[in-house]
Coordinates of C-alpha atoms and ligand atoms in Angstrom, one line a residue:
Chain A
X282 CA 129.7 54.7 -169.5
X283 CA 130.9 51.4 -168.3
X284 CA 127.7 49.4 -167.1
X285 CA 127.7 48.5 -163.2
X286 CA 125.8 45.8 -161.6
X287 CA 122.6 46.3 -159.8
X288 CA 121.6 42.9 -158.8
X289 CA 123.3 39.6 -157.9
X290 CA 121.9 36.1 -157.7
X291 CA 123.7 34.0 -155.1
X292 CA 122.9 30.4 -155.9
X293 CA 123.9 29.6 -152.4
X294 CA 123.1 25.6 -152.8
X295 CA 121.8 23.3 -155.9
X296 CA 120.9 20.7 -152.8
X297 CA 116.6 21.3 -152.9
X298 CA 114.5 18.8 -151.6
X299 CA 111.9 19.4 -154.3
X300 CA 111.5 18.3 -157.6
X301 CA 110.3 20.7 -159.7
X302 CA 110.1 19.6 -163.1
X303 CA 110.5 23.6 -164.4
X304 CA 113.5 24.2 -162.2
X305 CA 116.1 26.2 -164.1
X306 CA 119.0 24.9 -162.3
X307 CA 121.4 23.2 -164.3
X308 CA 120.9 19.5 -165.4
X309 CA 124.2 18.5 -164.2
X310 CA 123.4 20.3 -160.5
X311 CA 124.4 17.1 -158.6
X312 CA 127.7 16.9 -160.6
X313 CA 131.3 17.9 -159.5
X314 CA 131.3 21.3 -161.3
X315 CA 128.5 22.4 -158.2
X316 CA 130.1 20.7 -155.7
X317 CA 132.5 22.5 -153.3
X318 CA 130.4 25.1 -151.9
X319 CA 131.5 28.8 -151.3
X320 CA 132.3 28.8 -147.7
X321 CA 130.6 31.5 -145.5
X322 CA 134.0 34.0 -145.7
X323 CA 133.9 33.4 -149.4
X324 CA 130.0 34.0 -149.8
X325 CA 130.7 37.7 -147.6
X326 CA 133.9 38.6 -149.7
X327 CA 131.7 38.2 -152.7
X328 CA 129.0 40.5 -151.3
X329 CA 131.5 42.9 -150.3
X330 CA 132.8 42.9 -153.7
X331 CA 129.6 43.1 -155.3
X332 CA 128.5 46.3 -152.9
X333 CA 131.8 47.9 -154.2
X334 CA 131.1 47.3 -157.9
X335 CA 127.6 48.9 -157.6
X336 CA 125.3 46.0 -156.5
X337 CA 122.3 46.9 -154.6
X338 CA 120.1 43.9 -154.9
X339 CA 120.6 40.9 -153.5
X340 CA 118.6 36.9 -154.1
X341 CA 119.5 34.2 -152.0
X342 CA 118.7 31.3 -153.7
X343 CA 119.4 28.0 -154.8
X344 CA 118.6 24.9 -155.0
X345 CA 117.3 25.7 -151.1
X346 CA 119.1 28.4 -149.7
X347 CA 117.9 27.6 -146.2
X348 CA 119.5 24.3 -146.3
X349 CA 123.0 26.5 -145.6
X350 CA 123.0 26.4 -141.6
X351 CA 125.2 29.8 -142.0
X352 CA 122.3 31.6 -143.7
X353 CA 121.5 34.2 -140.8
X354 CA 125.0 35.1 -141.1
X355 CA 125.3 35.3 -144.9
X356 CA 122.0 37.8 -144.5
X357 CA 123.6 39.6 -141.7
X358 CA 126.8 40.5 -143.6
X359 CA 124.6 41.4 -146.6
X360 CA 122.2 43.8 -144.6
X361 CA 125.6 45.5 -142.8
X362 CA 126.2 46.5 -147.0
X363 CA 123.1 48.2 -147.2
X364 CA 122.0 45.5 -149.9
X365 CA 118.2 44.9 -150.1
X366 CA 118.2 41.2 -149.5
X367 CA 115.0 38.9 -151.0
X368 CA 115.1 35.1 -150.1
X369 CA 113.9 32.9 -152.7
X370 CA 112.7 30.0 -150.8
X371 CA 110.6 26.5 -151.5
X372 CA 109.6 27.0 -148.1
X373 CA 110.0 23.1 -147.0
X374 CA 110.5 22.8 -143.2
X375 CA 110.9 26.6 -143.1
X376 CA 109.8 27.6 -139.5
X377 CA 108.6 30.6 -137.5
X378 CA 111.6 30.5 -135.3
X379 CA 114.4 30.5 -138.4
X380 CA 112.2 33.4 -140.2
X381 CA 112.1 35.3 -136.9
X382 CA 116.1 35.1 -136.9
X383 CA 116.7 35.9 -140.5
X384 CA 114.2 38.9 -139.9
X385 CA 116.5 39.7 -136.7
X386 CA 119.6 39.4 -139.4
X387 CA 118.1 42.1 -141.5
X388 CA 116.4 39.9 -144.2
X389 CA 114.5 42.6 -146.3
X390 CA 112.0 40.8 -148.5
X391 CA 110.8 36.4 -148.6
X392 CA 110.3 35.3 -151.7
X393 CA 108.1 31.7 -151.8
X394 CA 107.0 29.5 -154.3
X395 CA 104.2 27.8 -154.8
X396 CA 103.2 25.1 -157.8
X397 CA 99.5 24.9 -157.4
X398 CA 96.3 26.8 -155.8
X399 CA 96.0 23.5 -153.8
X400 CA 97.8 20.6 -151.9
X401 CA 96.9 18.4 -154.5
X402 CA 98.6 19.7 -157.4
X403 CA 101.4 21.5 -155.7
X404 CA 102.7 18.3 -154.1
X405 CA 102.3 16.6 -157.4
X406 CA 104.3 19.0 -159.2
X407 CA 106.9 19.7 -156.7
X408 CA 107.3 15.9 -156.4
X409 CA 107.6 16.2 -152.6
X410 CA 104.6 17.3 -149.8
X411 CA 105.3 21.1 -149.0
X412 CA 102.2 22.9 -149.7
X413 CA 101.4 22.1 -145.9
X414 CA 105.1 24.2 -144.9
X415 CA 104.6 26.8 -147.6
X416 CA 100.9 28.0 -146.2
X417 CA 102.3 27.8 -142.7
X418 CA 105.4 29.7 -143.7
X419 CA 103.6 32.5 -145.7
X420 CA 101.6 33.3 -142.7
X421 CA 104.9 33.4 -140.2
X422 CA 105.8 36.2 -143.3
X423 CA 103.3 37.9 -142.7
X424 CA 103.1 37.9 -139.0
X425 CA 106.6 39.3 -138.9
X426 CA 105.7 42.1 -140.9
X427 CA 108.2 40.8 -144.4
X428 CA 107.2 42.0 -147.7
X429 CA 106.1 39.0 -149.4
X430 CA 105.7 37.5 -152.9
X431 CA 104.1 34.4 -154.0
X432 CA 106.1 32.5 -156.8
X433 CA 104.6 30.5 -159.5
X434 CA 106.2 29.2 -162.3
X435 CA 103.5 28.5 -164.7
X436 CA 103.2 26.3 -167.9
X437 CA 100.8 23.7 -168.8
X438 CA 99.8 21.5 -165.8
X439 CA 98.8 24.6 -164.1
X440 CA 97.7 27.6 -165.9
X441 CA 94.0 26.8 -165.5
X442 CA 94.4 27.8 -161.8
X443 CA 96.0 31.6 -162.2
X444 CA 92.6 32.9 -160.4
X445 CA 92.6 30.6 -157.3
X446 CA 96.8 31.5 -157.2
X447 CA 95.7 35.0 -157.8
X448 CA 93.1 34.5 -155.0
X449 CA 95.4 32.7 -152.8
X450 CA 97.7 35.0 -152.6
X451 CA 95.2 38.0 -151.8
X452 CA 93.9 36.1 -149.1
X453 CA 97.8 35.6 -147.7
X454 CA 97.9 39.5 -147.7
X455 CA 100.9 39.1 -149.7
X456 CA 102.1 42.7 -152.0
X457 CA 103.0 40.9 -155.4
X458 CA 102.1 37.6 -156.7
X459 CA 105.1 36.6 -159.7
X460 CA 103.3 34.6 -161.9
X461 CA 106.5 33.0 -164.2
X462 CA 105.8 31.1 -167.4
X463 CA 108.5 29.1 -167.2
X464 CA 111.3 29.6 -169.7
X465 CA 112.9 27.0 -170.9
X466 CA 116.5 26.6 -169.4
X467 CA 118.1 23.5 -167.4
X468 CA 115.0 20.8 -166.3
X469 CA 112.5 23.3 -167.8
X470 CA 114.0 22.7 -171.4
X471 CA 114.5 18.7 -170.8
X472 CA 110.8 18.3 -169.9
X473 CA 109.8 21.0 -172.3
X474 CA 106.8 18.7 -174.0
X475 CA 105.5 17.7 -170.8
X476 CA 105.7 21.7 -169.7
X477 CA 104.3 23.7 -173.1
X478 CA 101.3 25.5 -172.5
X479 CA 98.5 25.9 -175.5
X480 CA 98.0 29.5 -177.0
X481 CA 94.2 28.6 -175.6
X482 CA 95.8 28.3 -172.1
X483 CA 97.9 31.4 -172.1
X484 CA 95.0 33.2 -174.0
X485 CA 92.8 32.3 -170.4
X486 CA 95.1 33.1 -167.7
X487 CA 95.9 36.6 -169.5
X488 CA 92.5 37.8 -169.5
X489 CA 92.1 36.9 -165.6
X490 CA 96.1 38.3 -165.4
X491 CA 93.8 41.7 -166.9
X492 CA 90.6 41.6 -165.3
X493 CA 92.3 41.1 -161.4
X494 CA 94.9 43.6 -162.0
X495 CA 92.0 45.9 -162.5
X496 CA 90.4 44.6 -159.3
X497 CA 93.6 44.9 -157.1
X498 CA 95.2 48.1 -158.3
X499 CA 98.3 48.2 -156.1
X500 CA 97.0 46.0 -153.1
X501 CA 98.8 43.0 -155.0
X502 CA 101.1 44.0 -157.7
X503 CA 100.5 40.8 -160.4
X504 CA 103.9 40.6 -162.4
X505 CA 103.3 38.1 -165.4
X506 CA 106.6 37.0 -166.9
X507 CA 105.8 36.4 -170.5
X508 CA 105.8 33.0 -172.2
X509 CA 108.4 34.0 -175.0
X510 CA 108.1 31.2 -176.8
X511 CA 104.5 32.3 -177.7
X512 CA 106.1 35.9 -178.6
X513 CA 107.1 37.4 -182.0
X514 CA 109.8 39.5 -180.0
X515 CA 112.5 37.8 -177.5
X516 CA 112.3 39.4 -174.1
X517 CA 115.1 41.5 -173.2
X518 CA 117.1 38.9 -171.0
X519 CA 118.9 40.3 -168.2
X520 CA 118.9 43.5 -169.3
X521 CA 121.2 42.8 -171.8
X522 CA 124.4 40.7 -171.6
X523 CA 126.9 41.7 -168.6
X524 CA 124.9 45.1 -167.9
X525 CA 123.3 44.9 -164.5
X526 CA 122.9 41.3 -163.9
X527 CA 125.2 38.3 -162.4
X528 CA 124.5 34.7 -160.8
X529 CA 127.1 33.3 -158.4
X530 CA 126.9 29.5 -158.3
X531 CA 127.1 27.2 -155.2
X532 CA 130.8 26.5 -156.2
X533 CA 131.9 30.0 -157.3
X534 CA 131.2 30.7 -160.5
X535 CA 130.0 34.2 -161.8
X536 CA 127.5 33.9 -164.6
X537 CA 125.8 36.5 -166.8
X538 CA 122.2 35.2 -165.5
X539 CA 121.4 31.8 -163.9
X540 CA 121.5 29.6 -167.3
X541 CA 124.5 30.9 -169.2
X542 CA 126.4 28.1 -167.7
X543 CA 125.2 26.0 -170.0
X544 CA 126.8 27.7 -172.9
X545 CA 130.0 25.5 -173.2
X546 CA 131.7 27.8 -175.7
X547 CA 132.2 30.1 -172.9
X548 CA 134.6 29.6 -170.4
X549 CA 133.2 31.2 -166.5
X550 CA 135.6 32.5 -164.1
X551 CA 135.5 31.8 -160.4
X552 CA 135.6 33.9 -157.2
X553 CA 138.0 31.7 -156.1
X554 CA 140.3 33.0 -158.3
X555 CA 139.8 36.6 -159.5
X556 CA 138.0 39.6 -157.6
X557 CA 134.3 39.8 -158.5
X558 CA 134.9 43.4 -160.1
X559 CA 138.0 41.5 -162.7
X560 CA 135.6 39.1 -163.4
X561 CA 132.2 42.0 -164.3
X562 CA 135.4 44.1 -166.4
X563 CA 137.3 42.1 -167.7
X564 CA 136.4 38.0 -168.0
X565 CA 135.7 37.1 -172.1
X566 CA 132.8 35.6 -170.9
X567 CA 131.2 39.0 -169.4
X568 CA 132.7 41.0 -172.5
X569 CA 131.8 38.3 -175.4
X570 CA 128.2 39.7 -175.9
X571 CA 128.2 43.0 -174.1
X572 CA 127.0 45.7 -176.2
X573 CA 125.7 45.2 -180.0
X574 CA 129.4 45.1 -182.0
X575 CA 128.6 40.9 -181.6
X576 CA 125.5 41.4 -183.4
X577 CA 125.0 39.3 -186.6
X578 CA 122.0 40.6 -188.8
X579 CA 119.2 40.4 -188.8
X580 CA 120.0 42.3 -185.0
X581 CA 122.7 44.5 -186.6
X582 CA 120.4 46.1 -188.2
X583 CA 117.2 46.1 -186.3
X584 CA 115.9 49.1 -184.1
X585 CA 114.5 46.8 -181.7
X586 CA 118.2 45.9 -180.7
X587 CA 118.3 48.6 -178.1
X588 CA 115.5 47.5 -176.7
X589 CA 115.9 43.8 -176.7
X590 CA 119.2 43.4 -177.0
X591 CA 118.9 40.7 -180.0
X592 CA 117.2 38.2 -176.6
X593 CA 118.4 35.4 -175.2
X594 CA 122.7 34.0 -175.3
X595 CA 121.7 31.0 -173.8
X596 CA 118.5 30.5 -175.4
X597 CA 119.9 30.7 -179.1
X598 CA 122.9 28.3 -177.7
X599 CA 120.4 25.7 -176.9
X600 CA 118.1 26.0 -179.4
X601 CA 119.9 26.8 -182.1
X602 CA 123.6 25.5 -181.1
X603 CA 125.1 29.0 -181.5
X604 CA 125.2 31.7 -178.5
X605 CA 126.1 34.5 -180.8
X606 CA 123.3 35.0 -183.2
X607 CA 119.8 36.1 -183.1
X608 CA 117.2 34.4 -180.4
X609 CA 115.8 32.0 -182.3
X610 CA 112.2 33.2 -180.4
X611 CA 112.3 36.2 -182.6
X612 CA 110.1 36.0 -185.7
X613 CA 112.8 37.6 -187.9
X614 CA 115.4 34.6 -186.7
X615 CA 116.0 31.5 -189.7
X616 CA 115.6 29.8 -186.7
X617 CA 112.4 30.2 -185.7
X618 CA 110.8 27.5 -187.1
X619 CA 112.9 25.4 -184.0
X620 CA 110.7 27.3 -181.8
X621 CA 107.3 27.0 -183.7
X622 CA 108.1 22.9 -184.2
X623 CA 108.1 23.0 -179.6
X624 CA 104.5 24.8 -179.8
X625 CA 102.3 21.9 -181.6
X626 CA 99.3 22.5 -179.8
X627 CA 97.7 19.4 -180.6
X628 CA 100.3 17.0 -178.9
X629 CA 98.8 15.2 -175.9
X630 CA 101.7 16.0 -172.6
X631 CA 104.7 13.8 -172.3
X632 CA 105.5 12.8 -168.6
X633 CA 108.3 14.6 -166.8
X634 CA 111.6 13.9 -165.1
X635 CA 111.7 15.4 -161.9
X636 CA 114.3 17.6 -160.4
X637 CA 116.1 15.1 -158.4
X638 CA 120.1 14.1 -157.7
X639 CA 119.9 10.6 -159.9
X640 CA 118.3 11.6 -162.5
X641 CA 120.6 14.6 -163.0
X642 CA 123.8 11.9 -162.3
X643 CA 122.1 10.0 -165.3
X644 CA 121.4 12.8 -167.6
X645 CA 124.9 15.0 -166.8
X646 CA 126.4 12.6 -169.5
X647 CA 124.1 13.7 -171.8
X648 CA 124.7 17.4 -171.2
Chain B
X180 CA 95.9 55.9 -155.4
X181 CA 94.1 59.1 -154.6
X182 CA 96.4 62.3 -154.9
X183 CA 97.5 63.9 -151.5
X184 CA 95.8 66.6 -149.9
X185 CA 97.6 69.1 -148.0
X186 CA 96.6 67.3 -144.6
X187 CA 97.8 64.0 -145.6
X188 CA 100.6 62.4 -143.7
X189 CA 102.7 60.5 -146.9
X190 CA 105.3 57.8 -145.7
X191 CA 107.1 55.3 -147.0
X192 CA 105.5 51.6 -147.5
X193 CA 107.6 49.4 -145.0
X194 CA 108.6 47.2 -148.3
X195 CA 110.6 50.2 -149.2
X196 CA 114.4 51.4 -148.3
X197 CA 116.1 54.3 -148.4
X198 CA 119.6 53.8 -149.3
X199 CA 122.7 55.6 -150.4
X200 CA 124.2 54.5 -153.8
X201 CA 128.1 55.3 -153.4
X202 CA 129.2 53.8 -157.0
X203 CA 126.7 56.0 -159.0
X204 CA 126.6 59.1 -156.1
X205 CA 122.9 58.9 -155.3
X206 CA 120.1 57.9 -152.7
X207 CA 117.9 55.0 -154.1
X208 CA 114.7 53.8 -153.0
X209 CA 115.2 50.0 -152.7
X210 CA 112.1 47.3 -153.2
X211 CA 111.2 44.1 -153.8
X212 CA 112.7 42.9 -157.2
X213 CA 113.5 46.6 -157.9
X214 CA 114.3 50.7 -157.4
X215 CA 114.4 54.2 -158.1
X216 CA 117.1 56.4 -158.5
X217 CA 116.7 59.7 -156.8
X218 CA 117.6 63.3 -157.5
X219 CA 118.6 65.1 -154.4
X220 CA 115.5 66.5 -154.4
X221 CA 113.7 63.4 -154.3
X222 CA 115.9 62.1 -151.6
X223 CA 115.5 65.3 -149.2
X224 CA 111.7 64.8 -149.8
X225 CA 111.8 61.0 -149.1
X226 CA 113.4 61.8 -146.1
X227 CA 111.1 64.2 -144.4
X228 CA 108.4 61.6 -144.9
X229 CA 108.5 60.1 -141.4
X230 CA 104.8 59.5 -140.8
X231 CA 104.4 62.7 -138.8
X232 CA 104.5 65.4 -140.8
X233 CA 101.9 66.5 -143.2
X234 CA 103.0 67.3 -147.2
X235 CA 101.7 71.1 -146.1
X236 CA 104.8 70.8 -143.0
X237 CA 107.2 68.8 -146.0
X238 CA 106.7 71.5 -148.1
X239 CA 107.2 74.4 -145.5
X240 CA 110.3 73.0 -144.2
X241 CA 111.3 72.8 -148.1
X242 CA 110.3 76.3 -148.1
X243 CA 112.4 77.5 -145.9
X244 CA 115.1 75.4 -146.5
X245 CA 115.7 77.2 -149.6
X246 CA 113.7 80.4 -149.4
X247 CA 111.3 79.8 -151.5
X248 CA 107.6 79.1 -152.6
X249 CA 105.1 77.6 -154.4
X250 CA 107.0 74.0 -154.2
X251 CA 103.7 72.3 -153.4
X252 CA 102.5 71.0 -156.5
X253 CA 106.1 69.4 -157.5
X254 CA 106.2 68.1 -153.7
X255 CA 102.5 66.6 -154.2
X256 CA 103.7 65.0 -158.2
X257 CA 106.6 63.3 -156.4
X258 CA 105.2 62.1 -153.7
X259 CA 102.3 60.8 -156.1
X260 CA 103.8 59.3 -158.5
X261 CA 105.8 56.8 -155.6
X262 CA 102.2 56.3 -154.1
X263 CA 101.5 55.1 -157.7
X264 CA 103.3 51.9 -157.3
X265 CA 102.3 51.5 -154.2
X266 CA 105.6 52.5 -152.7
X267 CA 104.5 55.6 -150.2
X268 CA 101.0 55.7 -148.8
X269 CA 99.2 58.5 -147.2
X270 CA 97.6 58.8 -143.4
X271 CA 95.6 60.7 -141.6
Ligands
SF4_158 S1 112.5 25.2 -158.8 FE1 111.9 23.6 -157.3 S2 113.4 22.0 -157.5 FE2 114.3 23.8 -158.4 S3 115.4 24.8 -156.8 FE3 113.4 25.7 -156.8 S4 112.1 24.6 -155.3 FE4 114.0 23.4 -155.8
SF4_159 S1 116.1 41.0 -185.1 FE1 117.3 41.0 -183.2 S2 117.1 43.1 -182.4 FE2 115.5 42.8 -183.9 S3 113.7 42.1 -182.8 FE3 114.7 40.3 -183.5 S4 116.1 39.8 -181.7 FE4 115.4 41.9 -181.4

């Protein structure tokens, strides 16, 4: 059977006034391949489209997605479709009166992050004072009766605090707390020294990950996305290649999940110019790694491939400079050793770049 | 999660949506970051949880629905295994 999409990232703007250091946008964000943003019609025509295909969830994203003015309308349209619409949020400036409205517009689910258990650290690693808005905004969440997660994206500077998160988050009343090692795409995988966690570090926070999941049972679901570079296996990105998963960027173009843009021996199709379902059916991009006929050894002949998929296009791209063989995160790639030489425990951290529209003018050269 | 009794008043968690699938001709039971496809079953069940009714009045309108009985303990395995992750919650 022909795979059908169940979810759809909209990357409605890369504009963010944060700086996250991990972000997974792309490097180049500020450049003119983001920069004519999908008008409102365009943004409903693409939900329309992606209803019709088969989609059912919906993330409004970014960058900030509440820096588009025309957001209660984007979630209106979206909510007439029946889709189950989250907003993935930084929460800066966010306030009761525009949460109330996008609650009014049918807004299902608010998704907001948070870098640290305290001001301190958050504001440092967000490179811009928001812990203030986020506590502020989680309550307003709660008060108008949203489902709420708690974001973290976790990796060396903060690991030691996944209790007082964990905390935090009970205390906010919130149902799931998404605690993210960060994954190295985009600004994650530029500051990836300053970022990579010890084995000692992610041995801690898993045995609290345990011992409060125990505790909470299903008052606060913890998700822990793995650290993969500490794995032997790649995770199964996305589901597998073109199977239930697309991003559409702030200027239109689909994606196979929110870094594949990066892979620049693939050429991405935009709404602008071809219906969404063309684009899911047909485009090279979506076809060039769907299913296992692409797989080189040692996936080819692997059992695991069902389950994994052989990991991670855009991983092996950027790692290993070639989007069609094995993730180089699995211990049976030739390339692992590219992985093992990121780990070195010992190293002391490197300082980061954040997140920010010069730096990514500066660096866009560079790729 | 406790199992139901026969008193207990299931309903849906308000996280949770009911919603019709057209492309793959099913209900689905929408979530944060995820769902469940439903049998028909399922779906006729899901939607006699309303907060009122009891799983002993779900399961005698099933009944008689289809003239039948004994449909408790697949009503009550359902309904339990949703309660599971957290996504229907029993009242008094
Ligand atoms: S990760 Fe941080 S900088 Fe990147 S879009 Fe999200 S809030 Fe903005
Ligand atoms: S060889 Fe390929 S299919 Fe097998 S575990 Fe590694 S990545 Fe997965």
């Amino acid at each position: 059977m022909d795979p059908k999409p169940l979810w759809l990232l909209a990357e409605l703007t890369y504009k963010c006034p944060l700086q996250c250091p991990y972000c997974s946008n792309p490097l180049d964000f500020a450049g003119p391949r983001f920069k004519r943003e999908l008008s409102t019609d365009e943004w409903c025509r693409v939900f329309r489209e992606a209803k019709a295909l088969g989609v059912l969830q919906l993330g409004l994203s970014g960058g900030e997605p509440t820096l588009r003015p025309d957001l209660e309308q984007l979630v209106r349209t979206a909510h007439g479709l029946g889709l189950y619409t989250s907003l993935i949020t930084s929460a800066f400036r966010l306030t009761r009166e525009r949460l109330a409205g996008l609650k009014a517009a049918g807004l299902d689910h608010v998704q907001i992050s948070v870098q640290g258990a305290d001001a301190e650290l958050s504001d440092e690693i967000a490179g811009t004072a928001s812990y203030r808005d986020k506590i502020a905004a989680y309550h307003y969440t709660r008060e108008l009766g949203f489902p709420l997660t708690v974001n973290v994206v976790l990796h060396r500077r903060n690991l030691h605090q996944v209790e007082a998160l964990i905390r935090l988050a009970e205390s906010l009343g919130a149902e799931r707390i998404e605690l993210a090692n960060t994954q190295f795409y985009g600004w994650a995988l530029h500051n990836r020294d300053a970022l990579m966690p010890t084995k000692a570090q992610l041995a801690a926070a898993w045995q609290v990950v345990e011992r409060e999941r125990a505790r909470l049972g299903t008052r606060l679901e913890i998700v822990w996305v793995l650290p993969d570079y500490h794995e032997q296996f790649p995770k199964p990105c996305m589901g597998g290649w073109g199977r239930a998963y697309m991003t559409v960027t702030p200027a239109g173009e689909v994606w196979p999940c929110h870094a594949a843009g990066r892979i620049t021996t693939l050429t991405f199709e935009n709404v602008r110019d071809h219906p969404l379902d063309w684009i899911w059916e047909h485009s090279a991009a979506f076809n060039r790694f769907r299913g296992d006929a692409w797989m080189p050894e040692p996936c080819r002949s692997c059992p695991r491939k069902t389950q994994d998929f052989g990991g991670c296009r855009c991983q092996a791209f950027l790692v290993a400079g070639d989007a069609g063989i094995t993730d180089p995160v699995c211990s049976l790639s030739p390339h692992r050793h590219l992985i093992d030489a990121a780990l070195a425990d010992e190293r002391e951290p490197e300082e980061w770049t954040y997140r920010a529209a010069p730096a990514s003018r500066a660096l866009a050269g560079r790729g | 999660m406790s199992p139901a009794t026969a008193a207990a008043v299931p309903r849906l968690h308000a996280k949770a949506r009911l919603q019709r699938d057209e492309v793959r001709g099913r209900e689905v039971l929408l979530y944060p970051e995820g769902l469940v496809g439903l049998n028909p079953t399922g779906a006729e069940i899901l939607a006699l949880c309303d907060g009122v009714r009891s799983l002993a009045d779900i399961v005698a309108t099933l009944e008689r629905r289809y003239d039948v009985t004994g449909l408790e303990r697949d009503v009550a395995a359902f309904l339990d295994g949703l309660a599971e992750k957290g996504l229907v919650l029993y009242g008094p």
